[in-house]
């Protein structure tokens, strides 16, 4: 982040390769680089090329790190369990129930390995709720099946989570049915037939799939055919998270599945590339997040329209991996705060809030502003300030804006005269702005400077740059070109990140990700 008048420029380092999200010690610390020598003025054209006679930026050299002093290896743990450096065993003093809960949070392999730590731990794995994730076991079907069968035979239950690749359900239904009948899975809370291979084949779920209906809290059903007779008999009194992926069901069954009579406490719903229903009408007092995905496949009836008839608790509506237009009409959703990612390449998509209509990014009709939306994500081939200002008029209480733009186009985004009335009359409430693929060309500088010089509540502007621009010289140049010394908000910070976060995948890899308040926020 940059502050005017500072002797040095602070910037976040490029994201480390595959950091573990739960291990803070592996996160790269912020890097402070010493200011370079005199900076030669350099400008870029809208093509991103340097003007003639200019030299490319040189990255700051890494500081030398002295070799650490050798230390004696740590003493091996005692047979009584883990302990502190003072020789006192704190872990073994915990009750078995607490240790069991800790083990249940570990991966399948790590949970089984704790038996080798000490005699204190040997019985705890079998007493802890079973967390069996086939994605952490061998990939080959025979090896995976053998490992799953052995674990289910060795563990007495109860079950916490059971996750297996969906192609096993399709290709080995009898084996899966036998697994689901195992006492080790009694009381199962999470059932996940996860997406594994792109196959057109589907089948009805094994007969024992829904024996956990009374206890399930999360369910992902992938590559299944769900006939009306099966769905009509279902009731999930505790289910809060439901994902239907690459599956088939009729319009009536889909409405039944998400109804309050079938899932009375459902909070998160993911519909990914399902077919059999073209129009979905949502009436739910409990739903807080909905994510939809539609891929174009010839001859397959896909979801074309979503109508939020009555969703008083809905907070997030997300589009995921869409290459086919979906029309969304909002009738009652007073708490809808997060919206995106809208794509201007799908200009046939319509978004309707009462009598206010958006066609792609174009505001066709603006009779009533939408004050509930505070987080908006956009994907656009070109970055256009005029379009963004029109959207801000529609969503006047917007606080976070995410924009992924591939190229700058012909638009120079000049605004000082063109939008002076908007600046004078409007209260820009944006607090966070994220621009991906920032190159520092004139149209992008004009776009970013509009908000830096006019958004009085702005707290953070994040610019994602290419690796060759991730250096002190480029940061200092942008600090000058964006006129940070004239920023409208005294607390506004400028933050640079390296390209590669892939924010617009929205971090929705699992149904529980829909519980995240801001799914567009980078967590690399």
XYZ file of C-alpha atoms in Angstrom:
524
model
C 0.000 0.000 0.000
C 1.244 3.492 -0.779
C 1.005 6.709 1.169
C 1.977 10.092 -0.237
C 5.173 11.528 1.111
C 6.566 8.243 2.406
C 10.240 7.529 1.866
C 9.543 3.961 0.910
C 6.691 2.106 -0.796
C 5.163 -0.903 0.889
C 3.633 -3.621 -1.235
C 2.287 -7.092 -0.720
C 4.554 -9.799 -2.208
C 3.401 -12.082 -5.015
C 1.262 -14.944 -3.743
C 3.284 -17.939 -2.629
C 2.854 -21.170 -4.527
C 0.008 -23.177 -3.062
C -0.081 -21.747 0.473
C -1.984 -23.765 3.027
C -5.019 -21.676 4.050
C -4.973 -22.827 7.661
C -1.216 -22.318 8.284
C -0.415 -18.660 9.045
C 3.296 -19.440 9.324
C 3.399 -20.226 5.607
C 1.910 -16.968 4.518
C 4.487 -14.642 2.982
C 5.050 -11.473 5.048
C 4.685 -8.026 3.590
C 7.844 -6.802 1.855
C 9.232 -3.317 2.265
C 11.636 -2.385 -0.487
C 14.092 0.498 -0.337
C 13.363 3.283 -2.798
C 15.345 3.091 -6.039
C 17.490 5.831 -7.491
C 16.044 8.666 -9.561
C 12.989 7.508 -11.475
C 12.937 8.292 -15.154
C 9.533 9.347 -16.357
C 7.949 6.689 -18.513
C 4.494 6.400 -19.974
C 2.656 3.609 -21.644
C 0.397 3.715 -24.587
C -2.979 1.954 -24.488
C -1.272 -0.994 -26.134
C 0.831 -1.351 -23.006
C 4.148 -0.681 -24.829
C 6.843 1.628 -23.472
C 7.594 4.706 -25.521
C 10.796 4.756 -27.549
C 14.024 5.362 -25.622
C 12.674 4.106 -22.302
C 14.047 1.204 -20.320
C 11.917 -1.523 -18.794
C 11.560 -1.558 -14.996
C 14.086 -3.498 -12.975
C 12.835 -5.475 -9.998
C 14.374 -4.728 -6.643
C 17.085 -7.173 -5.619
C 16.286 -9.599 -2.843
C 17.968 -8.776 0.442
C 20.600 -11.141 1.699
C 19.555 -13.430 4.506
C 22.343 -14.747 6.797
C 22.566 -18.462 7.290
C 20.800 -19.503 10.496
C 22.908 -20.850 13.341
C 22.688 -24.617 13.723
C 20.505 -25.748 16.572
C 20.181 -29.023 18.355
C 17.339 -31.276 17.139
C 14.233 -31.295 19.326
C 13.749 -34.105 21.789
C 11.334 -36.825 20.661
C 7.887 -36.733 22.274
C 7.223 -38.995 25.187
C 4.913 -41.957 24.842
C 2.319 -40.072 26.846
C 1.458 -37.603 24.063
C 2.280 -34.042 23.017
C 3.727 -31.611 25.480
C 5.173 -28.148 25.782
C 8.822 -27.164 25.744
C 8.859 -27.188 29.549
C 8.198 -30.929 29.635
C 4.585 -30.557 30.763
C 2.071 -32.616 28.748
C -0.893 -30.309 28.182
C -2.624 -32.204 25.357
C -3.008 -35.510 27.168
C -4.910 -33.729 29.908
C -7.751 -32.899 27.543
C -10.901 -35.064 27.667
C -11.326 -37.704 24.967
C -14.376 -35.890 23.619
C -12.349 -32.739 22.870
C -9.485 -34.715 21.335
C -12.036 -36.563 19.216
C -13.456 -33.306 17.920
C -9.959 -32.144 16.980
C -9.262 -35.386 15.108
C -12.580 -35.129 13.271
C -11.394 -31.813 11.795
C -8.214 -33.362 10.385
C -7.881 -34.832 6.909
C -8.631 -38.539 6.514
C -4.967 -39.524 6.380
C -3.822 -37.275 9.231
C -6.675 -38.434 11.466
C -5.622 -42.072 11.026
C -1.937 -41.244 11.607
C -2.517 -39.818 15.077
C -2.712 -43.432 16.292
C 1.060 -43.616 15.857
C 1.785 -40.610 18.105
C 1.461 -42.341 21.451
C -0.517 -44.930 23.334
C -2.682 -42.064 24.617
C -3.987 -41.558 21.078
C -4.478 -45.118 19.875
C -8.147 -45.439 20.692
C -9.178 -41.842 19.978
C -9.437 -42.129 16.170
C -11.953 -44.955 16.469
C -13.960 -43.009 19.050
C -13.998 -39.739 17.040
C -16.687 -39.066 14.404
C -15.519 -40.418 11.039
C -14.376 -37.888 8.428
C -13.811 -39.935 5.269
C -12.775 -37.984 2.178
C -12.054 -40.148 -0.855
C -10.299 -37.219 -2.525
C -7.396 -37.728 -0.096
C -7.069 -41.440 -0.903
C -5.511 -43.212 -3.938
C -6.866 -42.113 -7.322
C -7.183 -45.533 -8.963
C -10.673 -46.937 -8.499
C -9.579 -50.312 -7.090
C -7.123 -48.783 -4.614
C -9.647 -46.144 -3.567
C -12.392 -48.728 -3.102
C -10.103 -50.903 -0.996
C -9.087 -47.993 1.229
C -12.688 -46.876 1.771
C -13.812 -50.413 2.603
C -11.001 -50.886 5.147
C -11.727 -47.570 6.887
C -15.446 -48.310 7.141
C -14.677 -51.772 8.532
C -12.243 -50.455 11.152
C -14.283 -47.491 12.394
C -17.410 -48.078 14.523
C -18.923 -44.658 13.760
C -20.727 -42.325 14.038
C -20.211 -40.637 10.684
C -19.396 -36.965 10.239
C -18.502 -36.617 6.547
C -18.443 -39.032 3.610
C -17.047 -37.778 0.312
C -16.396 -39.913 -2.780
C -15.942 -39.120 -6.504
C -19.245 -39.069 -8.359
C -18.054 -41.449 -11.083
C -17.965 -44.240 -8.498
C -21.673 -43.696 -7.911
C -22.261 -43.966 -11.654
C -19.948 -46.895 -12.402
C -20.065 -48.892 -9.141
C -23.504 -48.310 -7.625
C -23.640 -51.615 -5.707
C -20.324 -50.924 -3.981
C -21.384 -47.411 -3.039
C -24.718 -48.691 -1.769
C -22.901 -51.150 0.509
C -20.667 -48.355 1.841
C -23.660 -46.150 2.592
C -25.255 -48.957 4.604
C -22.206 -49.268 6.861
C -22.822 -48.598 10.579
C -19.726 -46.378 10.504
C -21.824 -43.767 8.668
C -24.778 -43.781 11.051
C -25.806 -40.232 11.895
C -23.917 -38.807 8.874
C -23.920 -34.994 8.689
C -22.186 -34.323 5.350
C -22.628 -36.359 2.159
C -20.623 -35.341 -0.900
C -20.709 -37.028 -4.297
C -18.041 -34.697 -5.654
C -17.437 -33.903 -9.308
C -14.565 -36.024 -10.616
C -14.787 -36.607 -14.362
C -16.628 -35.030 -17.228
C -19.044 -37.769 -18.218
C -22.492 -37.537 -19.728
C -23.604 -40.682 -17.958
C -25.804 -40.379 -14.874
C -27.870 -42.762 -12.841
C -30.376 -42.736 -10.043
C -28.822 -42.571 -6.580
C -28.226 -45.874 -4.739
C -31.205 -46.867 -2.562
C -29.348 -46.137 0.687
C -28.371 -42.566 -0.292
C -31.173 -40.907 1.596
C -31.124 -42.988 4.778
C -29.290 -40.027 6.365
C -31.993 -37.510 5.491
C -32.821 -36.863 9.146
C -29.235 -35.957 10.119
C -27.683 -34.392 6.993
C -26.600 -30.756 7.233
C -24.672 -30.546 3.931
C -25.284 -32.498 0.736
C -23.716 -32.430 -2.740
C -25.371 -34.606 -5.370
C -23.455 -34.848 -8.643
C -24.170 -36.767 -11.867
C -27.501 -38.073 -10.614
C -30.932 -38.512 -12.119
C -33.474 -37.512 -9.500
C -36.938 -38.743 -10.572
C -40.125 -37.217 -9.222
C -41.018 -40.271 -7.143
C -37.672 -40.125 -5.312
C -37.812 -36.387 -4.637
C -41.442 -36.493 -3.459
C -40.469 -38.837 -0.605
C -37.567 -36.696 0.676
C -37.454 -34.593 3.816
C -34.286 -32.958 5.164
C -35.176 -31.282 8.475
C -31.567 -30.170 9.228
C -30.132 -29.564 5.754
C -28.648 -26.049 5.437
C -26.377 -26.487 2.370
C -27.480 -28.200 -0.860
C -25.520 -28.506 -4.129
C -26.966 -30.061 -7.273
C -24.237 -30.433 -9.901
C -24.470 -31.899 -13.405
C -27.696 -33.610 -12.427
C -31.129 -33.963 -13.955
C -34.569 -33.384 -12.479
C -37.878 -32.010 -13.594
C -39.108 -28.497 -12.872
C -41.565 -29.873 -10.314
C -38.861 -31.890 -8.537
C -36.478 -28.954 -8.342
C -39.148 -26.761 -6.781
C -40.032 -29.552 -4.374
C -36.377 -30.059 -3.468
C -35.842 -26.458 -2.336
C -39.270 -25.940 -0.814
C -39.751 -25.280 2.882
C -41.633 -28.545 3.233
C -38.601 -30.558 2.034
C -35.738 -28.358 3.326
C -37.205 -26.034 5.977
C -33.836 -24.570 7.100
C -31.998 -24.462 3.747
C -29.568 -21.511 3.636
C -27.234 -22.116 0.665
C -28.188 -23.479 -2.769
C -25.805 -24.253 -5.640
C -27.213 -25.216 -9.047
C -24.342 -26.042 -11.371
C -25.040 -27.068 -14.943
C -28.223 -28.959 -14.126
C -30.939 -29.591 -16.668
C -34.598 -30.463 -16.819
C -35.842 -27.086 -15.525
C -35.790 -23.864 -17.555
C -37.462 -21.531 -15.053
C -36.916 -21.540 -11.299
C -39.221 -19.672 -8.944
C -37.710 -19.192 -5.481
C -39.931 -18.813 -2.438
C -37.980 -19.401 0.748
C -37.768 -17.700 4.107
C -34.421 -19.324 4.970
C -32.257 -19.085 1.819
C -29.320 -16.704 2.226
C -27.145 -17.592 -0.803
C -27.910 -18.814 -4.313
C -25.316 -19.611 -6.990
C -26.237 -20.689 -10.507
C -24.248 -21.932 -13.462
C -25.416 -22.593 -17.002
C -23.356 -24.111 -19.789
C -24.692 -24.406 -23.304
C -25.273 -27.999 -24.452
C -27.248 -28.812 -27.573
C -30.558 -30.529 -26.956
C -30.401 -30.171 -23.173
C -32.987 -27.946 -21.454
C -30.997 -25.678 -19.138
C -31.865 -23.083 -16.564
C -32.829 -19.886 -18.400
C -34.610 -17.796 -15.791
C -34.615 -17.351 -12.019
C -37.426 -15.448 -10.319
C -36.914 -14.451 -6.689
C -40.590 -14.378 -5.795
C -40.171 -14.122 -2.031
C -36.687 -14.451 -0.531
C -36.685 -12.178 2.535
C -33.376 -13.562 3.894
C -31.408 -13.750 0.623
C -28.056 -11.923 0.848
C -26.029 -13.250 -2.118
C -26.860 -14.130 -5.720
C -23.902 -15.407 -7.734
C -23.319 -16.350 -11.357
C -20.691 -19.087 -11.768
C -19.068 -20.214 -15.032
C -21.888 -18.988 -17.209
C -21.596 -19.059 -20.999
C -25.333 -18.863 -21.602
C -27.641 -16.000 -20.669
C -29.767 -16.322 -17.530
C -32.489 -13.791 -16.787
C -33.002 -12.898 -13.136
C -36.046 -11.095 -11.764
C -36.069 -9.850 -8.184
C -39.532 -9.331 -6.727
C -38.902 -9.604 -2.968
C -35.296 -9.826 -1.717
C -34.783 -6.817 0.573
C -31.447 -8.043 2.014
C -29.705 -8.826 -1.283
C -26.238 -7.289 -0.785
C -23.842 -9.282 -3.009
C -24.263 -9.621 -6.756
C -21.991 -10.947 -9.477
C -20.099 -11.797 -11.440
C -22.006 -9.954 -14.205
C -20.472 -10.448 -17.650
C -20.939 -7.891 -20.423
C -20.242 -10.553 -23.063
C -23.633 -12.024 -22.148
C -25.441 -8.856 -23.200
C -28.695 -10.770 -23.665
C -28.952 -11.449 -19.918
C -31.551 -9.360 -18.124
C -31.488 -8.360 -14.482
C -34.760 -6.908 -13.245
C -35.408 -5.229 -9.893
C -39.085 -4.346 -9.944
C -39.307 -1.814 -12.788
C -35.536 -1.234 -13.012
C -34.040 -3.230 -15.892
C -30.419 -4.018 -16.792
C -29.583 -5.628 -20.128
C -26.031 -6.839 -19.721
C -24.355 -3.726 -18.271
C -26.771 -1.340 -19.969
C -29.317 0.305 -17.660
C -32.439 0.120 -19.830
C -34.842 1.488 -17.231
C -34.050 3.188 -13.938
C -37.254 4.046 -12.118
C -36.251 2.825 -8.661
C -32.712 2.577 -7.289
C -31.566 -0.599 -5.545
C -30.110 0.410 -2.197
C -29.529 -3.056 -0.754
C -26.653 -4.057 -3.082
C -23.277 -3.266 -1.493
C -20.905 -5.712 -3.270
C -20.802 -5.897 -7.069
C -18.451 -7.928 -9.298
C -18.138 -7.304 -13.022
C -16.296 -8.994 -15.857
C -15.819 -6.791 -18.897
C -13.718 -6.995 -22.030
C -13.194 -3.227 -21.848
C -13.016 -0.984 -18.825
C -15.519 1.886 -19.292
C -16.061 4.559 -16.683
C -19.367 5.698 -18.252
C -20.830 2.210 -17.803
C -19.648 1.929 -14.198
C -21.144 5.317 -13.299
C -24.505 4.247 -14.766
C -24.400 1.112 -12.622
C -23.510 3.195 -9.567
C -26.621 5.267 -10.181
C -28.611 2.045 -10.083
C -26.800 0.816 -6.923
C -26.131 4.047 -4.984
C -25.090 2.316 -1.741
C -22.321 0.275 -3.364
C -19.339 -0.243 -1.033
C -17.187 -2.827 -2.835
C -16.530 -2.971 -6.576
C -14.567 -5.746 -8.307
C -13.698 -5.386 -11.997
C -11.927 -7.880 -14.225
C -11.044 -6.242 -17.522
C -8.909 -7.921 -20.166
C -7.994 -4.934 -22.362
C -8.519 -1.183 -22.304
C -10.042 -0.662 -25.740
C -10.451 2.753 -27.356
C -12.144 4.403 -24.383
C -9.860 6.937 -22.658
C -12.225 7.375 -19.663
C -11.916 11.171 -19.529
C -14.260 12.468 -16.872
C -13.426 15.933 -15.476
C -15.965 17.767 -17.623
C -18.144 14.870 -18.681
C -19.164 13.756 -15.191
C -18.822 16.961 -13.171
C -22.574 16.996 -12.425
C -22.444 13.430 -11.132
C -19.474 14.290 -8.921
C -21.228 17.354 -7.544
C -24.587 15.689 -6.846
C -23.678 12.105 -5.941
C -22.284 10.626 -2.762
C -19.804 7.950 -3.815
C -19.858 5.451 -0.937
C -17.302 3.027 -2.346
C -14.829 1.798 0.267
C -13.036 -0.935 -1.680
C -12.154 -1.128 -5.385
C -10.264 -4.010 -7.005
C -9.008 -3.767 -10.590
C -7.561 -6.879 -12.148
C -4.998 -6.910 -14.963
C -3.888 -3.342 -14.328
C -1.116 -2.184 -16.672
C -0.868 1.497 -15.875
C -1.961 2.666 -19.325
C -3.707 5.999 -19.682
C -7.309 4.718 -19.826
C -6.785 2.665 -16.648
C -5.066 5.561 -14.884
C -7.989 7.863 -15.760
C -10.450 5.259 -14.494
C -8.666 4.675 -11.188
C -7.950 8.357 -10.566
C -11.656 9.187 -10.869
C -12.367 7.235 -7.702
C -9.210 8.248 -5.864
C -9.969 11.930 -6.436
C -13.733 11.777 -5.808
C -14.639 8.904 -3.468
C -14.581 10.477 -0.005
C -15.142 7.194 1.845
C -12.601 5.117 -0.110
C -10.387 2.985 2.127
C -8.560 0.667 -0.266
C -7.827 0.426 -3.984
C -6.154 -2.822 -5.019
C -4.427 -3.039 -8.409
C -3.477 -6.471 -9.700
C -0.411 -6.190 -11.969
C 1.711 -8.516 -14.056
C 4.854 -9.937 -12.490
C 7.147 -7.749 -14.611
C 5.443 -4.649 -13.166
C 5.644 -5.847 -9.584
C 8.526 -3.618 -8.531
C 9.247 -0.405 -6.679
C 9.713 1.722 -9.760
C 6.290 0.878 -11.193
C 4.611 1.438 -7.829
C 6.180 4.865 -7.442
C 5.234 5.847 -10.982
C 1.588 4.884 -10.424
C 1.584 6.722 -7.112
C 2.521 9.869 -9.037
C 0.225 9.336 -12.040
C -2.796 8.610 -9.846
C -2.170 11.825 -7.880
C -2.349 10.155 -4.509
C -1.411 13.426 -2.816
C -4.787 14.809 -3.969
C -6.940 11.851 -2.931
C -10.412 12.721 -1.646
C -10.232 10.273 1.261
C -7.394 10.881 3.695
C -7.396 7.207 4.698
C -7.355 5.777 1.157
C -4.574 3.247 0.555
C -3.119 1.958 -2.693
C -2.243 -1.735 -2.696
C -0.525 -3.769 -5.416
C -0.801 -7.534 -5.832
C 0.737 -9.855 -8.380
C -1.374 -11.449 -11.070
C -2.594 -14.987 -10.474
C -5.281 -14.899 -7.779
C -8.123 -15.848 -10.189
C -10.595 -13.975 -8.027
C -13.506 -14.350 -10.408
C -13.734 -18.056 -9.848
C -15.305 -16.656 -6.671
C -13.681 -19.282 -4.470
C -16.805 -21.447 -4.737
C -15.232 -24.886 -4.736
C -17.664 -26.350 -2.228
C -21.205 -25.623 -1.165
C -20.035 -24.292 2.205
C -18.173 -21.496 0.348
C -21.552 -19.881 -0.256
C -21.591 -18.905 3.412
C -18.729 -16.443 2.816
C -19.979 -12.867 3.031
C -17.731 -11.648 0.203
C -16.884 -14.534 -2.165
C -14.899 -12.194 -4.464
C -12.368 -11.144 -1.848
C -8.879 -12.485 -2.550
C -7.749 -15.035 0.031
C -4.507 -16.100 -1.637
